Each structure stands twice: as structure tokens, then as C-alpha cells.
XYZ file of C-alpha atoms in Angstrom:
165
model
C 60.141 -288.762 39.658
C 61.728 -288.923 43.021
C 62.813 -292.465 42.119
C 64.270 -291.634 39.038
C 66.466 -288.644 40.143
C 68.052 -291.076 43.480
C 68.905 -293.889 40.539
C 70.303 -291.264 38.030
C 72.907 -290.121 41.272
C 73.912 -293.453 42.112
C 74.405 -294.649 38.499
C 76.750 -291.463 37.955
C 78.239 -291.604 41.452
C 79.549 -295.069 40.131
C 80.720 -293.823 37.058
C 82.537 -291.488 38.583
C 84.364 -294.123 40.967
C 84.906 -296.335 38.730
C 87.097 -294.179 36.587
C 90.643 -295.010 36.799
C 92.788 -291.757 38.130
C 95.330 -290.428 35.608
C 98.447 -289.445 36.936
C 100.810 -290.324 33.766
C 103.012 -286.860 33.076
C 101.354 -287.042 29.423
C 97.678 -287.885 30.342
C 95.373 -285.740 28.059
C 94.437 -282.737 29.781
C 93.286 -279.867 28.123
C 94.682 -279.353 24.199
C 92.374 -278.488 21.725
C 92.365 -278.086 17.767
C 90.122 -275.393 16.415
C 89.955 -274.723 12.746
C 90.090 -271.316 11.799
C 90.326 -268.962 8.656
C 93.777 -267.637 8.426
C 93.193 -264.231 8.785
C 92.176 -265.316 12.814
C 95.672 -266.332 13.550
C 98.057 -263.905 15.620
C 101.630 -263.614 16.112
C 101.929 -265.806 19.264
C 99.709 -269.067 18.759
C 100.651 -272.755 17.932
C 99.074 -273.667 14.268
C 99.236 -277.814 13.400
C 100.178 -277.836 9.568
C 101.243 -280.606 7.711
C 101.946 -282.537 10.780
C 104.327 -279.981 11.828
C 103.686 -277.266 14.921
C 104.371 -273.713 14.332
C 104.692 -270.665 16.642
C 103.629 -267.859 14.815
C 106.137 -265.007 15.078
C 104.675 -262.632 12.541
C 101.461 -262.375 10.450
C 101.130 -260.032 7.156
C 98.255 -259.889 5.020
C 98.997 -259.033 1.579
C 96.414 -257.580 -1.642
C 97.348 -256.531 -5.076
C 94.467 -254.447 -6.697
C 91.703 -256.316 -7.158
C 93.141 -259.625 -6.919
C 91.905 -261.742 -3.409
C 93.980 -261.258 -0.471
C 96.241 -263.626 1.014
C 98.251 -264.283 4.208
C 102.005 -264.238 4.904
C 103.084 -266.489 8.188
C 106.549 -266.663 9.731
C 106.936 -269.209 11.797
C 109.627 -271.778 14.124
C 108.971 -275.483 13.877
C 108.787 -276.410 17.341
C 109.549 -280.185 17.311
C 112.766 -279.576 14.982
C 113.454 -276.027 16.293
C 113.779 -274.809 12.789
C 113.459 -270.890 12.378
C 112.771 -268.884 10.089
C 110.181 -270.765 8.014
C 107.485 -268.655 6.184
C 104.131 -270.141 4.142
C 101.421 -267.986 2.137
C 97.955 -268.861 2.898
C 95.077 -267.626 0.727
C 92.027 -265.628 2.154
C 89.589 -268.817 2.234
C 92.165 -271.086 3.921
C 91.463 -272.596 7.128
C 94.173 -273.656 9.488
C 93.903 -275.893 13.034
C 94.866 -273.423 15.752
C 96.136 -275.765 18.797
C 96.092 -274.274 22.656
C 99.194 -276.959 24.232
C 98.942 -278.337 27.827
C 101.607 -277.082 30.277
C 103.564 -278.709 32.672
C 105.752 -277.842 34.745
C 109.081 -279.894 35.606
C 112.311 -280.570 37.512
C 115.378 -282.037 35.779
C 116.318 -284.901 38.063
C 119.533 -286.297 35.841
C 120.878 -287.132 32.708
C 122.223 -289.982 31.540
C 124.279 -291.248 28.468
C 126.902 -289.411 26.093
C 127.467 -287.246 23.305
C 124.011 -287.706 20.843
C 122.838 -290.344 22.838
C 122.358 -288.121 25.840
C 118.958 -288.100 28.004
C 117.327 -286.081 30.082
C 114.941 -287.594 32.785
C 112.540 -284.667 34.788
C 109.947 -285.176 36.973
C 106.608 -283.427 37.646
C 104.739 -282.365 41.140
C 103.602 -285.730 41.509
C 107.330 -287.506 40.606
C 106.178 -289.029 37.665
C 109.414 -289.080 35.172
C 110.235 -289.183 31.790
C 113.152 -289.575 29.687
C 114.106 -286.707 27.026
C 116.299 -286.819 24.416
C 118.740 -283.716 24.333
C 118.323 -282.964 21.081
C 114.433 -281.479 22.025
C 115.995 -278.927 24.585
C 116.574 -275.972 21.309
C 118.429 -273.514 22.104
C 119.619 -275.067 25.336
C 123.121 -275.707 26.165
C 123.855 -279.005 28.105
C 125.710 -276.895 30.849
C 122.045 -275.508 31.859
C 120.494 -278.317 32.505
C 121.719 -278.911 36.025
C 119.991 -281.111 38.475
C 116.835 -278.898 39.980
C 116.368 -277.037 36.594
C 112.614 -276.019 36.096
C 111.416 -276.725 32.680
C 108.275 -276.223 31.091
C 106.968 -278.995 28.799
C 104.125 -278.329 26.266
C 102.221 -281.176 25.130
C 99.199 -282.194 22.441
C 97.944 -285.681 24.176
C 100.628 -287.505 24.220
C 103.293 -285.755 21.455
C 105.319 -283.556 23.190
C 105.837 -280.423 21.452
C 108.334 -277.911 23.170
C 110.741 -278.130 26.476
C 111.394 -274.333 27.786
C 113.406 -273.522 30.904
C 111.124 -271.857 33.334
């Protein structure tokens, strides 16, 4: 028994050595996709639909007499920062609620001109990566000075949304 337990530590001390570190800005942390019925969701979370991310801004359920009841969601795309966008779900529907890794960032430069233009930020650790402009919504170029603190949320390795902090 004794022997057993000694061999089962060293074979998982091993493992656990052997394992290459991650220390890529995008590494998988944390994100997870849970499906849940519609009537879960809140105003607030990230839903994965059609391949698309949406920030719920406002949830209405909706019943005529007898008939079944069904959802309402307004929404912003995230990727495309398009607002405004509103589906009906019915009551059976299940949708894949998704909880986004944060990081948080310094803008070290950008680099290039008019569409073309990139952002490169860096996290704790210095690791960079190059952003296109056109995924800072709502952002002017102006504020996005060298030493900015950004937020980027990520699913894997699709980044999703680029806040200033």
C-alpha cells in the first residue's frame, strides 16, 4: 500500500514538471460555456449565439393568454460593437452562457495609419500583442496614449472585448 502511494507521488510529481509553463497573453485560463434555458439569463452576462457574443442589456419575458411564454433579449455584439440588436427566444430554448477571462493591459504603442492602424499592449509579464483599432468601440484614437490600462476579455484564444480600465 505504502509502495503504491510513494509511486503514485512521483509519477504525478513528474507530470507536473514536465508540463510546459504558459505564459502566452491568450493561454486558456478560465472561460467556460454553460448551456442554459433562457429564462436563466440576466441583464449583464455574455451569451455565444450564432457565433456571435452578446452582452445582455435587458431581458423581458413576454405571455399572451394561454399561449407559451417566450423571451425578449437586447443585446450589443461585442466583436462588431453593434448595438441595439434584439432576438425572441421561446420558453424551452437553451442558450450557451460564457463567463470571459480578464486581463489586464498597458498600451505600449501604435503603429501604422488611418484603417491600417495597430495597437500593441502588453500584460504583467510583457508579453505583447498587436490590435487592430477597429476592436477599441467606442474609443477614440486620442485615448489611447502610451501607459493606457485596458482590459481585454477573452474565450481561449478569440478575443472578445478591449475596455479602458
Amino acid at each position: 500500500m505504502l509502495r503504491c502511494q510513494a509511486l503514485t507521488r512521483v509519477l504525478v510529481r513528474q507530470w507536473v514538471t514536465s508540463t510546459p509553463p504558459r505564459s502566452s497573453l491568450l493561454a486558456a485560463r478560465w472561460a467556460s460555456h454553460d448551456s442554459v434555458s433562457v429564462n436563466e439569463v440576466r441583464k449583464g452576462q455574455v451569451l455565444f449565439q450564432g457565433g456571435e457574443y452578446w452582452a445582455v442589456k435587458d431581458w423581458q419575458p413576454a405571455k399572451q393568454g394561454r399561449g407559451a411564454a417566450s423571451y425578449e433579449i437586447t443585446y450589443d455584439e461585442l466583436i462588431t460593437g453593434k448595438r441595439g440588436g434584439s432576438h425572441k427566444f421561446g420558453s424551452g430554448t437553451r442558450v450557451t452562457l460564457v463567463v470571459l477571462d480578464k486581463n489586464d493591459c498597458e498600451v505600449m504603442y501604435t503603429s501604422g495609419e488611418g484603417s491600417d492602424k495597430i495597437v500593441v499592449i502588453a500584460d504583467v509579464d510583457f508579453n505583447e500583442m498587436e490590435i487592430p483599432l477597429t476592436r477599441f468601440h467606442g474609443i477614440s484614437p486620442k485615448e489611447l496614449n502610451e501607459g493606457t490600462k485596458v482590459h481585454i476579455y477573452t474565450d481561449g484564444d478569440t478575443l472578445v472585448q478591449v475596455t479602458l480600465r
